[in-house]
Amino acid sequence: MTGRRRSPGSPEDAPARARLLAGFAGQVRDALGHIGDPAYLETHPLTTFLPEDPRGRKAVRGRTLRQALLEAVTSLHPGAGAVNQAPHSRLIQLRYVDGLSAREVYGRLAISRTEYYREHQRAIEAVASILRGRWEIETSPSDSPDRARAGADLPRPSHNLPIQLTSFIGRERELVEVKALLASSRLLTLTGAGGCGKTRLALQVAADLLDRFADGVWVVDLAAQVDQALVPESVATTLGLREEPGRPVTAMLVEYLHPRQALLVLDNCEHLLRACGDLADSLLRGCPGLRILANSREALGVAGEVSWRVPSLATPRPSERLSLDEMARYEAIRLFVDRARAIRPDFALTDLNAPAIAQICWRLDGMPLAIELAAARTNILAPEQIAARLDDRFRLLTGGARTALPRQQTLRAAIDWSYEPLTDSERKTFRRLSVFSGGCDLDATEAVCQGDGIECQDVLDQLSALSDKSLILVTEGPTGARYRLLETIRQYARDRLIESGEAEVARNRHLEWFASLAHRAAP
Ligand SMILES: Nc1ncnc2c1ncn2[C@@H]1O[C@H](COP(=O)(O)OP(=O)(O)OP(=O)(O)O)[C@@H](O)[C@H]1O
Ligand SMILES: [Mg+2]
């Protein structure tokens, strides 16, 4: 490796460095989230997890994540025998190099589960700091003016907002609205289907509000937390608090946050609704200067909560005749072009490809995740070819950034995350709803969705649950409420319906319903 070691940064560099380290820590955490796939650590180069800066990538070129973790173990405790190593260093070795399960590791280290999670956080920070060291060797202050400037812009480092590696697009109206709601309510939950942009919007709001919260803005990512009981610990770890023996963590959090003006962003609460709701309730009652912005596919369901559905990105109707300039103002189009340009710098919106790009964005319902996955395909396909393959979108849209959460790497995984926790009856109703292509009213839904364990009168409850979980959209029409699935979600439900072997029955019920309607309407 070439390059000079960077001299200790000047004081005004400190926020930039803190931000860089926070960014690495986030990426290491995400990378470790892939541990379910044994081949992953072996085969993925470290560059996958680093900001897309050519100098930074050069610093770690040729190393896999596994090698970096091994290096982390040795550089944390060079030459020390296993027995003398700090628990977090042994944790890295046992969990990520030797491949033991989390349970086996805390047994082997003779520590409690709570201590395990604390050590795990330390391990992440240690690996991140080693990566940062590597980065610094390759980059000198003089050759990274942009980064120094980005750091200087930061009001202060009392936050842990992750560095965003891609541009934030549009959402001007939503930002104003969310900030206004957060000013008037202390618990605001952004809801919406997987990949609709909840996290990204919340992080942007949080970044814009740094000045408003004198004691900091803290993001707690709960995606990897599976234990409801450990939600308070996750918050404490983020705030850098140490657990006190015999004292409930929630009480400790209340005491710490009571005198503070702070914003807590609880990201990915949908699988931990009860714990997040209970914690939010206790914190808001005990801490007058605290506000909570939660992201969840389903609202937490506690008193005082305001929930707000994140809308799709603005998308032109494919039938609209628009100039290129008008087209380029739509958020969905901008997102597609921006992400395509990251792959092919010469990519541009042209008269030739604009209709196909508009069609892609429209058929993907303006869903940011799906649009990003579609744009990733411009590495080998023209927009016209991508548009032509959208009927098979789950096979086409699989090439997410490897730095993304596992559930955001493919379109199917994004919806699996919502489908898998459903009850059997909710799944059945959801699958059967896919036979309606343009939405349906309650009578039609009851006629088609009942049967095989679902009574007619249960259908309403199922619809309500599916709507709460952001899987169906409810709109008001002239004849009452209508229920609709976004096209991507409908195709997913249809695939599941076919897999379940119930497609023919559901389609026949659908036909019978419309035949009987026609019969009744006949003079
Ligand atoms: N306004 C935006 N500008 C640029 N990129 C965006 C925007 N909104 C969303 N994205 C990108 O789209 C992808 C999905 O967005 P995000 O992660 O915020 O969705 P989500 O609703 O939080 O999904 P999940 O339910 O899986 O947590 C991300 O890669 C994100 O960076
Ligand atoms: Mg999210």
XYZ file of C-alpha atoms and ligand atoms in Angstrom:
555
model
C 0.000 0.000 0.000
C 1.285 3.450 -0.843
C 0.673 6.814 0.773
C 1.515 8.805 3.871
C 0.001 8.514 7.293
C -2.177 11.495 7.834
C -1.060 13.888 10.516
C -3.563 14.434 13.320
C -6.361 16.519 11.864
C -6.744 20.205 12.550
C -9.474 21.026 15.114
C -11.974 22.050 12.452
C -11.563 18.579 10.964
C -12.959 16.908 14.079
C -16.632 16.866 13.085
C -15.714 15.487 9.674
C -13.729 12.718 11.313
C -16.522 11.960 13.780
C -18.918 11.747 10.903
C -16.598 9.524 8.913
C -16.207 7.177 11.845
C -19.964 7.114 12.400
C -20.375 6.290 8.717
C -17.909 3.422 8.912
C -19.564 2.112 12.049
C -22.919 2.073 10.251
C -21.416 0.221 7.331
C -19.644 -2.313 9.496
C -22.908 -2.917 11.358
C -24.734 -3.433 8.080
C -21.978 -5.708 6.826
C -22.141 -7.821 9.955
C -25.880 -8.066 9.399
C -25.074 -10.341 6.441
C -23.687 -12.969 8.725
C -26.523 -15.388 7.908
C -24.790 -16.001 4.591
C -21.563 -17.894 5.318
C -20.050 -17.217 1.900
C -20.577 -13.513 2.259
C -17.618 -12.596 4.409
C -15.289 -14.700 2.320
C -16.258 -13.343 -1.021
C -17.143 -9.711 -0.545
C -14.362 -7.213 -0.883
C -14.179 -4.558 1.754
C -14.590 -1.892 -0.874
C -18.234 -2.926 -0.951
C -18.729 -1.342 2.425
C -16.871 1.879 1.951
C -17.878 5.231 0.587
C -17.566 5.437 -3.130
C -14.471 7.558 -3.036
C -11.750 6.134 -5.274
C -8.968 6.992 -2.795
C -10.775 5.327 0.079
C -11.494 2.286 -2.023
C -7.846 2.043 -2.952
C -6.966 1.947 0.735
C -8.734 -1.333 1.274
C -8.471 -2.818 -2.170
C -8.119 -6.562 -2.362
C -9.282 -7.319 1.173
C -12.381 -9.231 2.075
C -14.411 -8.317 5.107
C -13.209 -11.474 6.805
C -9.596 -10.407 6.351
C -10.392 -6.994 7.791
C -12.017 -8.589 10.807
C -8.998 -10.839 11.325
C -6.746 -7.811 11.095
C -8.959 -6.050 13.571
C -8.514 -8.886 16.052
C -4.731 -8.832 15.731
C -4.358 -5.090 15.741
C -6.589 -4.737 18.755
C -4.398 -7.114 20.729
C -1.193 -7.850 18.884
C 0.441 -11.014 20.114
C -1.956 -11.474 23.013
C -3.264 -14.947 23.699
C -7.000 -15.448 23.442
C -7.390 -15.457 27.198
C -5.947 -11.959 27.560
C -8.000 -10.413 24.825
C -10.736 -7.943 25.595
C -14.228 -9.458 25.274
C -15.109 -7.405 22.219
C -12.016 -8.575 20.421
C -12.758 -12.210 21.290
C -16.336 -11.633 20.217
C -15.173 -10.664 16.728
C -13.007 -13.771 16.539
C -15.655 -16.180 17.812
C -18.695 -14.764 16.102
C -17.384 -13.545 12.794
C -14.182 -15.454 12.181
C -15.006 -18.801 13.819
C -18.708 -18.525 12.981
C -20.274 -19.318 16.377
C -23.854 -18.214 17.021
C -24.483 -15.217 19.299
C -25.765 -17.574 22.023
C -22.651 -19.752 21.809
C -20.473 -16.660 22.043
C -22.013 -15.317 25.206
C -21.819 -18.797 26.698
C -18.139 -19.065 25.757
C -17.306 -15.587 27.068
C -19.412 -16.173 30.190
C -21.228 -12.874 29.758
C -24.929 -12.001 29.807
C -26.884 -11.332 26.654
C -27.031 -7.642 27.507
C -23.262 -7.543 27.953
C -22.934 -9.340 24.646
C -24.774 -6.557 22.838
C -22.640 -3.939 24.557
C -19.464 -5.759 23.534
C -20.860 -6.147 20.042
C -21.230 -2.385 19.755
C -17.640 -1.964 20.946
C -16.516 -4.491 18.356
C -18.248 -2.549 15.604
C -16.603 0.661 16.719
C -13.200 -0.988 16.897
C -13.440 -2.383 13.368
C -14.753 0.959 12.110
C -11.840 2.765 13.661
C -9.380 0.386 11.982
C -11.062 1.001 8.644
C -10.842 4.707 9.259
C -7.125 4.391 9.970
C -6.700 2.679 6.645
C -8.692 5.378 4.934
C -6.560 8.082 6.487
C -3.350 6.525 5.247
C -4.517 7.005 1.694
C -6.093 10.429 2.001
C -4.364 13.566 3.109
C -6.208 16.709 4.237
C -5.037 18.629 1.185
C -6.528 16.193 -1.271
C -9.960 15.995 0.275
C -11.230 19.588 0.380
C -14.811 18.463 -0.143
C -14.818 16.288 2.903
C -13.241 18.969 5.077
C -15.865 21.409 3.878
C -18.680 18.939 4.486
C -17.424 18.555 8.050
C -17.095 22.285 8.598
C -20.756 22.674 7.648
C -21.842 20.496 10.535
C -23.175 22.495 13.444
C -21.730 20.109 16.039
C -20.914 16.453 16.454
C -23.638 15.658 19.035
C -25.420 13.273 16.759
C -24.836 9.952 15.091
C -26.481 10.598 11.732
C -24.924 8.235 9.190
C -23.121 9.712 6.211
C -25.307 9.354 3.138
C -23.445 7.994 0.168
C -26.085 8.967 -2.356
C -27.904 12.221 -3.014
C -31.230 13.047 -1.392
C -33.832 13.937 -3.968
C -36.891 16.176 -3.762
C -39.366 15.787 -0.888
C -39.484 19.549 -0.288
C -43.163 19.466 0.653
C -42.817 16.367 2.796
C -39.886 17.865 4.710
C -41.943 20.934 5.584
C -44.919 18.842 6.605
C -42.968 16.377 8.729
C -41.109 19.161 10.519
C -44.381 20.949 11.237
C -45.900 17.748 12.634
C -42.852 17.124 14.765
C -43.101 20.642 16.122
C -46.638 20.030 17.290
C -46.470 16.405 18.443
C -43.803 14.671 20.454
C -44.162 11.258 18.844
C -44.404 11.158 15.088
C -44.330 7.854 13.220
C -43.577 7.770 9.512
C -45.347 4.764 8.021
C -45.479 3.231 4.558
C -44.580 0.150 2.564
C -41.034 -1.224 2.475
C -38.686 0.975 0.472
C -41.042 3.952 0.233
C -38.412 6.223 1.752
C -39.253 6.436 5.468
C -35.695 6.151 6.721
C -34.243 8.513 4.181
C -36.866 11.163 4.868
C -36.514 10.841 8.641
C -32.728 11.167 8.440
C -33.055 14.274 6.315
C -35.527 15.789 8.759
C -33.204 14.916 11.623
C -30.220 16.500 9.852
C -32.204 19.660 9.184
C -33.225 19.854 12.841
C -29.749 19.469 14.385
C -29.824 23.081 15.533
C -33.163 22.693 17.224
C -31.997 20.000 19.657
C -29.246 21.361 21.857
C -28.469 17.950 23.335
C -28.343 16.001 20.155
C -30.088 13.921 17.570
C -29.702 10.182 17.908
C -30.686 7.472 15.464
C -31.320 4.006 16.825
C -31.472 1.414 14.066
C -33.565 -1.472 15.319
C -33.506 -3.539 12.107
C -31.179 -6.155 13.530
C -32.697 -6.199 17.005
C -34.933 -9.226 17.367
C -35.570 -9.150 21.086
C -38.321 -6.826 22.318
C -36.765 -6.845 25.769
C -33.542 -5.340 24.460
C -34.989 -2.251 22.776
C -34.126 0.029 25.739
C -30.564 -1.374 25.688
C -30.256 -0.493 22.005
C -31.143 3.114 22.813
C -28.766 3.187 25.789
C -25.927 1.831 23.653
C -26.558 4.489 21.019
C -26.452 7.199 23.668
C -23.234 5.717 25.048
C -24.782 4.920 28.443
C -23.520 2.100 30.594
C -25.989 -0.169 32.215
C -26.093 -0.061 36.008
C -26.579 -3.420 37.735
C -30.034 -3.881 39.231
C -31.462 -0.750 37.568
C -34.009 -0.957 34.753
C -32.542 0.483 31.581
C -35.692 2.497 30.845
C -35.393 4.295 34.194
C -31.784 5.092 33.407
C -32.775 6.485 30.017
C -35.502 8.629 31.555
C -33.059 10.045 34.078
C -30.483 10.790 31.391
C -32.902 12.355 28.919
C -35.063 14.217 31.455
C -33.075 17.485 31.402
C -32.188 17.252 27.718
C -33.516 18.710 24.487
C -33.039 15.781 22.171
C -34.503 14.039 19.155
C -34.545 10.271 19.059
C -35.075 8.620 15.683
C -36.247 5.038 16.182
C -35.726 3.385 12.815
C -37.394 0.089 11.809
C -39.873 -0.453 14.609
C -42.364 -2.668 12.773
C -41.184 -5.952 14.262
C -40.904 -4.478 17.779
C -44.119 -2.490 18.051
C -44.915 -3.317 21.656
C -41.441 -2.604 22.993
C -41.042 0.590 20.959
C -44.488 1.789 21.990
C -43.834 1.104 25.685
C -40.434 2.756 25.573
C -41.701 5.805 23.686
C -44.508 6.161 26.191
C -42.175 6.043 29.221
C -39.606 8.364 27.683
C -42.106 10.975 26.580
C -43.833 10.989 29.958
C -40.531 11.357 31.809
C -38.576 13.643 29.479
C -40.263 16.947 28.588
C -37.574 18.101 26.132
C -37.559 14.860 24.133
C -39.196 14.241 20.759
C -39.341 10.914 18.971
C -39.492 10.352 15.249
C -40.189 6.683 14.547
C -40.078 4.828 11.230
C -42.235 1.789 10.967
C -44.305 -0.025 8.398
C -47.008 -0.016 11.102
C -47.790 2.706 13.673
C -46.718 2.006 17.261
C -50.272 2.433 18.542
C -49.635 4.491 21.682
C -51.469 7.501 23.057
C -50.310 10.821 21.634
C -48.743 9.271 18.555
C -49.314 10.970 15.215
C -48.742 8.674 12.264
C -48.042 9.982 8.803
C -47.842 7.947 5.647
C -44.831 8.642 3.440
C -46.159 9.144 -0.087
C -44.643 7.828 -3.302
C -42.215 10.021 -5.225
C -43.854 12.377 -7.709
C -44.076 10.549 -11.040
C -45.460 11.715 -14.395
C -48.254 9.732 -16.017
C -46.767 7.920 -19.010
C -49.574 9.327 -21.149
C -48.638 12.931 -20.343
C -46.802 14.749 -23.098
C -44.021 16.611 -21.358
C -40.868 18.358 -22.424
C -37.579 16.969 -21.145
C -37.295 19.894 -18.724
C -40.728 19.224 -17.291
C -39.966 15.524 -17.051
C -36.683 16.169 -15.257
C -38.523 17.990 -12.477
C -40.293 14.857 -11.267
C -38.625 13.277 -8.240
C -38.942 9.704 -9.479
C -37.301 10.557 -12.811
C -34.533 12.453 -11.061
C -33.883 9.514 -8.756
C -33.682 7.086 -11.673
C -31.341 9.305 -13.684
C -29.143 10.108 -10.688
C -28.688 6.443 -9.733
C -28.140 5.395 -13.354
C -25.492 8.073 -13.669
C -23.662 6.646 -10.661
C -23.225 3.469 -12.693
C -22.768 5.033 -16.118
C -21.498 8.609 -15.791
C -22.564 9.358 -19.374
C -26.181 8.433 -18.663
C -28.667 11.229 -19.393
C -32.364 11.773 -19.836
C -32.968 12.058 -23.579
C -35.958 12.276 -25.890
C -35.238 8.687 -26.751
C -35.198 7.139 -23.256
C -37.553 9.524 -21.394
C -40.791 7.636 -22.227
C -39.298 4.359 -20.992
C -37.975 5.957 -17.801
C -41.371 7.536 -17.132
C -42.998 4.166 -17.671
C -40.580 2.445 -15.299
C -41.200 5.017 -12.559
C -44.959 4.836 -13.045
C -45.135 1.072 -13.047
C -42.995 1.002 -9.930
C -45.503 3.357 -8.263
C -42.804 5.963 -7.565
C -41.309 3.652 -4.930
C -37.718 4.804 -4.332
C -36.244 1.399 -3.535
C -37.731 -0.183 -6.659
C -36.574 2.752 -8.797
C -33.043 2.469 -7.448
C -33.008 -1.261 -8.168
C -34.289 -0.603 -11.691
C -31.660 2.098 -12.274
C -28.986 -0.378 -11.173
C -29.908 -2.488 -14.191
C -28.774 0.264 -16.574
C -25.348 -1.341 -16.266
C -26.463 -3.890 -18.835
C -29.910 -2.900 -20.087
C -31.351 0.162 -21.789
C -34.357 1.764 -20.048
C -36.633 0.395 -22.802
C -35.452 -3.128 -21.998
C -35.921 -2.576 -18.262
C -39.465 -1.312 -18.866
C -40.217 -4.326 -21.038
C -39.173 -6.711 -18.276
C -41.153 -5.206 -15.419
C -43.757 -7.958 -15.560
C -41.032 -10.123 -14.126
C -39.849 -7.428 -11.737
C -38.912 -9.702 -8.870
C -36.363 -11.469 -11.012
C -35.177 -8.228 -12.606
C -34.826 -6.054 -9.525
C -32.301 -7.970 -7.494
C -29.125 -5.950 -7.794
C -29.176 -3.679 -4.746
C -25.996 -2.115 -3.396
C -24.236 -4.587 -1.187
C -24.002 -1.864 1.422
C -27.792 -1.812 1.608
C -29.679 -3.721 4.258
C -30.207 -7.353 3.198
C -33.930 -6.727 2.948
C -33.311 -3.856 0.531
C -31.098 -5.783 -1.860
C -33.957 -7.236 -3.803
C -37.494 -6.119 -4.347
C -38.809 -9.442 -3.151
C -36.886 -9.268 0.130
C -38.345 -5.804 0.791
C -41.860 -7.218 0.698
C -40.958 -10.523 2.388
C -40.135 -8.445 5.473
C -43.793 -7.337 5.622
C -45.359 -10.593 4.437
C -43.577 -13.013 6.716
C -44.889 -11.658 10.048
C -48.533 -11.812 8.860
C -50.903 -14.328 10.415
C -52.113 -17.177 8.208
C -55.486 -15.528 7.628
C -53.925 -12.154 6.822
C -51.683 -13.881 4.302
C -54.633 -15.622 2.684
C -56.608 -12.391 2.345
C -53.549 -10.534 1.069
C -52.857 -13.180 -1.581
C -56.472 -13.273 -2.718
C -56.621 -9.483 -3.062
C -54.109 -9.780 -5.913
C -56.882 -10.848 -8.312
C -58.181 -7.265 -8.342
C -56.059 -5.213 -10.667
C -57.584 -1.792 -10.117
C -58.674 -1.895 -6.497
C -61.979 -3.121 -5.084
C -64.721 -2.233 -2.622
C -65.751 -4.093 0.501
C -68.478 -6.220 -1.110
C -66.167 -7.492 -3.827
C -63.383 -8.128 -1.324
C -65.666 -10.116 0.965
C -66.950 -12.183 -1.926
C -63.482 -13.072 -3.191
C -61.479 -13.304 0.027
C -63.766 -15.494 2.143
C -63.550 -19.270 2.218
C -61.170 -21.944 3.428
C -60.970 -20.762 7.024
C -61.922 -17.118 6.435
C -65.482 -16.120 7.259
C -67.110 -13.270 5.384
C -67.279 -11.170 8.546
C -63.532 -11.630 9.179
C -62.529 -9.959 5.938
C -62.971 -6.447 7.293
C -60.569 -7.146 10.158
C -58.020 -8.610 7.759
C -58.260 -5.528 5.550
C -57.785 -3.309 8.539
C -54.686 -5.243 9.644
C -53.210 -5.169 6.130
C -53.821 -1.442 5.885
C -52.166 -0.857 9.283
C -49.138 -2.767 8.017
C -48.924 -0.531 4.922
C -49.690 -3.388 2.547
C -52.894 -1.941 1.146
C -53.963 1.585 0.337
C -57.418 2.714 1.361
C -59.004 5.508 -0.658
C -62.478 6.961 -0.616
C -64.580 6.593 -3.755
C -68.170 7.574 -4.617
C -69.466 4.212 -3.367
C -67.413 4.057 -0.168
C -63.898 2.936 0.690
C -61.776 1.235 -1.938
C -58.787 -0.992 -1.309
C -55.817 -1.144 -3.594
C -52.424 -2.797 -3.655
C -49.485 -0.952 -5.179
C -48.606 -2.747 -8.406
C -45.359 -4.199 -7.046
C -47.118 -5.465 -3.957
C -49.947 -6.884 -6.074
C -47.489 -8.805 -8.237
C -45.841 -10.146 -5.105
C -49.227 -11.219 -3.711
C -50.113 -12.800 -7.054
C -46.882 -14.845 -7.071
C -47.666 -16.014 -3.553
C -51.219 -16.852 -4.580
C -49.914 -19.020 -7.417
C -47.415 -20.721 -5.090
C -50.180 -21.486 -2.607
C -52.163 -23.358 -5.264
C -55.224 -21.163 -4.655
C -55.011 -19.026 -7.774
C -57.702 -20.811 -9.710
C -60.219 -20.766 -6.872
C -59.623 -17.054 -6.259
C -59.904 -16.189 -9.932
C -63.139 -18.162 -10.222
C -64.606 -16.331 -7.232
C -63.558 -13.067 -8.850
C -65.288 -14.050 -12.109
C -68.408 -15.231 -10.298
C -68.615 -11.977 -8.358
C -68.458 -9.872 -11.495
C -70.874 -12.165 -13.332
C -73.385 -11.788 -10.499
C -72.881 -8.005 -10.502
C -73.542 -7.892 -14.224
C -76.576 -10.103 -13.751
C -77.984 -7.803 -11.039
C -77.292 -4.710 -13.129
C -79.033 -6.184 -16.201
C -82.481 -4.674 -16.899
N -35.892 11.241 -1.392
C -34.964 10.329 -1.698
N -33.850 10.681 -2.372
C -32.930 9.762 -2.692
N -32.995 8.470 -2.367
C -34.068 8.050 -1.683
C -35.106 8.948 -1.317
N -36.047 8.245 -0.635
C -35.607 6.980 -0.585
N -34.421 6.854 -1.205
C -33.632 5.627 -1.352
O -34.513 4.544 -1.595
C -34.155 3.405 -0.836
C -35.298 3.016 0.091
O -35.542 4.097 0.992
P -35.645 3.886 2.579
O -34.586 2.979 3.067
O -35.723 5.230 3.197
O -37.040 3.141 2.644
P -37.834 2.657 3.924
O -39.235 3.097 3.736
O -37.142 3.095 5.156
O -37.757 1.075 3.751
P -37.897 -0.071 4.888
O -39.362 -0.215 5.195
O -37.341 -1.292 4.215
O -37.091 0.364 6.061
C -32.887 3.787 -0.096
O -31.778 3.348 -0.837
C -32.935 5.299 -0.040
O -31.653 5.876 0.026
Mg -36.206 2.040 6.642
